[in-house]
Coordinates of C-alpha atoms in Angstrom, one line a residue:
X228 CA 0.0 -0.1 0.0
X229 CA 1.3 3.8 -1.0
X230 CA 0.5 6.7 0.5
X231 CA -1.6 9.3 -1.1
X232 CA -1.8 13.3 -0.5
X233 CA -5.2 14.5 0.1
X234 CA -6.1 18.1 -0.2
X235 CA -9.1 19.9 1.2
X236 CA -11.1 21.9 -1.3
X237 CA -13.7 24.4 -1.2
X238 CA -15.5 24.4 -4.0
X239 CA -18.5 26.4 -5.0
X240 CA -20.0 23.4 -7.1
X241 CA -20.8 19.9 -6.2
X242 CA -18.8 17.3 -8.0
X243 CA -20.3 13.9 -8.1
X244 CA -18.9 11.6 -5.3
X245 CA -18.9 8.4 -7.6
X246 CA -16.9 10.3 -9.8
X247 CA -14.1 11.0 -7.5
X248 CA -12.4 9.2 -4.8
X249 CA -13.0 11.3 -1.8
X250 CA -15.1 12.1 1.0
X251 CA -17.8 15.2 1.4
X252 CA -17.7 16.1 5.0
X253 CA -19.8 19.3 5.1
X254 CA -21.4 21.8 2.7
X255 CA -23.3 24.9 3.3
X256 CA -25.7 27.3 1.3
X257 CA -24.5 30.8 0.8
X258 CA -27.5 31.8 -0.5
X259 CA -30.6 30.1 -3.1
X260 CA -28.3 29.9 -5.7
X261 CA -24.8 29.0 -4.4
X262 CA -23.4 26.0 -2.5
X263 CA -20.0 25.3 -0.9
X264 CA -18.8 22.5 0.3
X265 CA -15.4 20.9 1.9
X266 CA -14.0 17.7 0.5
X267 CA -11.4 15.7 1.1
X268 CA -9.8 14.5 -2.2
X269 CA -6.5 12.9 -3.6
X270 CA -3.9 14.8 -5.2
X271 CA -4.2 12.7 -8.1
X272 CA -7.7 13.4 -8.8
X273 CA -7.2 16.9 -8.7
X274 CA -4.2 16.7 -10.9
X275 CA -5.9 14.9 -13.7
X276 CA -8.7 17.4 -15.6
X277 CA -10.3 18.4 -12.0
X278 CA -10.1 22.0 -12.7
X279 CA -11.3 22.0 -16.3
X280 CA -14.6 19.8 -15.5
X281 CA -15.2 22.1 -12.7
X282 CA -14.9 25.2 -14.8
X283 CA -17.0 23.5 -17.9
X284 CA -19.8 22.3 -15.3
X285 CA -20.0 25.7 -14.0
X286 CA -20.0 27.8 -17.0
X287 CA -16.5 29.1 -15.5
X288 CA -17.9 30.5 -12.4
X289 CA -17.0 28.0 -10.1
X290 CA -13.7 28.6 -8.2
X291 CA -11.5 26.3 -5.6
X292 CA -8.9 26.4 -2.8
X293 CA -7.0 23.8 -1.7
X294 CA -4.5 22.9 1.2
X295 CA -2.5 20.2 2.1
X296 CA -4.5 17.6 4.4
X297 CA -1.8 15.3 4.9
X298 CA -1.0 11.8 3.7
X299 CA -3.5 8.6 3.7
X300 CA -3.2 5.0 2.7
X301 CA -4.7 4.0 -0.3
X302 CA -4.8 1.0 -2.8
X303 CA -2.3 2.2 -5.6
X304 CA -1.2 -0.6 -7.9
X305 CA 1.4 -0.1 -10.8
X306 CA 0.4 -0.6 -14.4
X307 CA 3.3 -1.6 -17.0
X308 CA 2.2 -1.4 -20.7
X309 CA 4.4 -3.6 -22.8
X310 CA 4.3 -3.6 -27.0
X311 CA 5.0 -7.2 -28.1
X312 CA 6.4 -8.3 -24.9
X313 CA 8.9 -5.4 -24.3
X314 CA 8.0 -2.8 -22.0
X315 CA 7.4 0.8 -22.1
X316 CA 8.8 2.8 -19.5
X317 CA 7.8 5.8 -20.3
X318 CA 4.1 4.9 -19.7
X319 CA 4.3 3.1 -16.4
X320 CA 2.0 4.3 -14.3
X321 CA 0.5 4.3 -10.2
X322 CA -3.5 4.1 -10.5
X323 CA -5.9 3.5 -7.5
X324 CA -6.9 -0.5 -7.9
X325 CA -10.6 0.8 -8.6
X326 CA -9.7 2.6 -11.2
X327 CA -6.8 0.4 -12.8
X328 CA -8.9 -1.7 -15.4
X329 CA -10.7 1.4 -16.8
X330 CA -7.4 3.6 -17.0
X331 CA -5.4 0.7 -18.6
X332 CA -8.2 -0.1 -20.8
X333 CA -8.2 3.4 -22.3
X334 CA -4.6 3.7 -22.5
X335 CA -4.3 0.8 -24.8
X336 CA -7.2 1.9 -27.0
X337 CA -5.4 5.3 -27.4
X338 CA -2.1 3.5 -28.1
X339 CA -3.9 1.3 -30.8
X340 CA -5.4 4.2 -32.3
X341 CA -2.1 6.3 -32.6
X342 CA 0.4 3.9 -33.7
X343 CA 0.8 2.9 -37.3
X344 CA 0.2 -0.2 -38.5
X345 CA 3.2 -2.5 -39.4
X346 CA 3.9 -5.7 -41.3
X347 CA 3.4 -7.8 -38.3
X348 CA 1.0 -8.0 -35.0
X349 CA 1.4 -5.4 -32.5
X350 CA -0.1 -6.3 -29.1
X351 CA -0.6 -4.0 -26.3
X352 CA -0.7 -5.2 -22.9
X353 CA -1.5 -3.5 -19.8
X354 CA 0.0 -5.7 -17.0
X355 CA 0.2 -5.6 -12.8
X356 CA 2.4 -8.3 -11.6
X357 CA 2.6 -10.1 -14.8
X358 CA -1.4 -10.3 -14.8
X359 CA -2.9 -8.6 -17.9
X360 CA -5.2 -6.1 -17.1
X361 CA -5.9 -4.5 -20.9
X362 CA -5.1 -6.1 -24.1
X363 CA -5.6 -4.6 -27.7
X364 CA -3.7 -5.5 -31.1
X365 CA -3.0 -3.8 -34.0
X366 CA -3.7 -6.2 -36.7
X367 CA -0.5 -6.6 -39.8
X368 CA -1.1 -5.4 -43.3
X369 CA -2.2 -8.5 -45.3
X370 CA -0.6 -9.2 -48.6
X371 CA -2.3 -11.5 -50.8
X372 CA 0.6 -13.9 -51.8
X373 CA -1.9 -16.5 -53.2
X374 CA -3.3 -14.1 -55.7
X375 CA -0.6 -15.1 -58.6
X376 CA -1.9 -19.0 -58.3
X377 CA -5.1 -19.6 -60.3
X378 CA -6.7 -22.7 -59.6
X379 CA -4.7 -25.9 -59.6
X380 CA -3.3 -27.8 -56.7
X381 CA -4.3 -26.2 -53.0
X382 CA -0.7 -27.2 -51.7
X383 CA 0.8 -24.1 -53.7
X384 CA -1.5 -21.7 -51.7
X385 CA -0.7 -23.6 -48.5
X386 CA 2.7 -23.2 -48.8
X387 CA 3.0 -19.7 -49.6
X388 CA 0.6 -18.9 -46.7
X389 CA 3.2 -21.0 -44.4
X390 CA 6.0 -19.1 -45.5
X391 CA 4.2 -16.0 -45.2
X392 CA 3.3 -16.7 -41.8
X393 CA 6.7 -18.0 -40.8
X394 CA 8.1 -14.5 -42.3
X395 CA 6.0 -12.5 -40.2
X396 CA 6.9 -14.3 -36.8
X397 CA 10.7 -13.4 -37.4
X398 CA 9.8 -9.9 -38.4
X399 CA 7.5 -9.7 -35.0
X400 CA 10.5 -10.6 -33.2
X401 CA 13.2 -8.4 -35.0
X402 CA 10.9 -5.9 -36.0
X403 CA 10.9 -2.6 -34.0
X404 CA 7.8 -0.6 -33.1
X405 CA 8.2 3.2 -34.0
X406 CA 5.7 5.0 -31.3
X407 CA 5.4 8.5 -32.6
X408 CA 5.2 11.1 -30.2
X409 CA 2.0 12.4 -30.4
X410 CA 1.0 9.0 -29.1
X411 CA 2.2 9.6 -25.6
X412 CA 0.8 13.2 -25.9
X413 CA -2.6 11.7 -27.1
X414 CA -2.3 9.3 -23.7
X415 CA -1.8 11.7 -20.9
X416 CA -4.0 13.9 -22.4
X417 CA -6.9 11.4 -22.0

């Protein structure tokens, strides 16, 4: 178990309690249209798009003040991301156990959409302690090697397809995956 920084927040807009991990100990009405509440949220919940959502929901009128409330124990797990069995250390992250699957699935889907297709299959895996949490595949380009075979014996076609499969296996072992820089930016923005 790891410790997480919690902050005291004074907000003028309610954020759904099931959306963020936190406690809502007190709230008070300033007048008929405004509500002020104090909540205790982990720092990680504030760093990732909290301010943007707060301003969006309130049309820019909400504000918040915060102060350090100390450390508390939380269930955090480490998620490692692998491309064809090789770790991508730049994407390793600590996530709360309750959000691990959704975060891992979202990151894998973003990587799948931003990494270009290759001549071989690319496996994207999110793992925690050698357990696969999420997985996506980027399909290989397909070349029709049997196009020049018109009719005749089926053994020629199967031989060509077998040779193609062996070549793709070798390519997958040797091939290097080029991950564009904008893929990392896209992953961290979402």
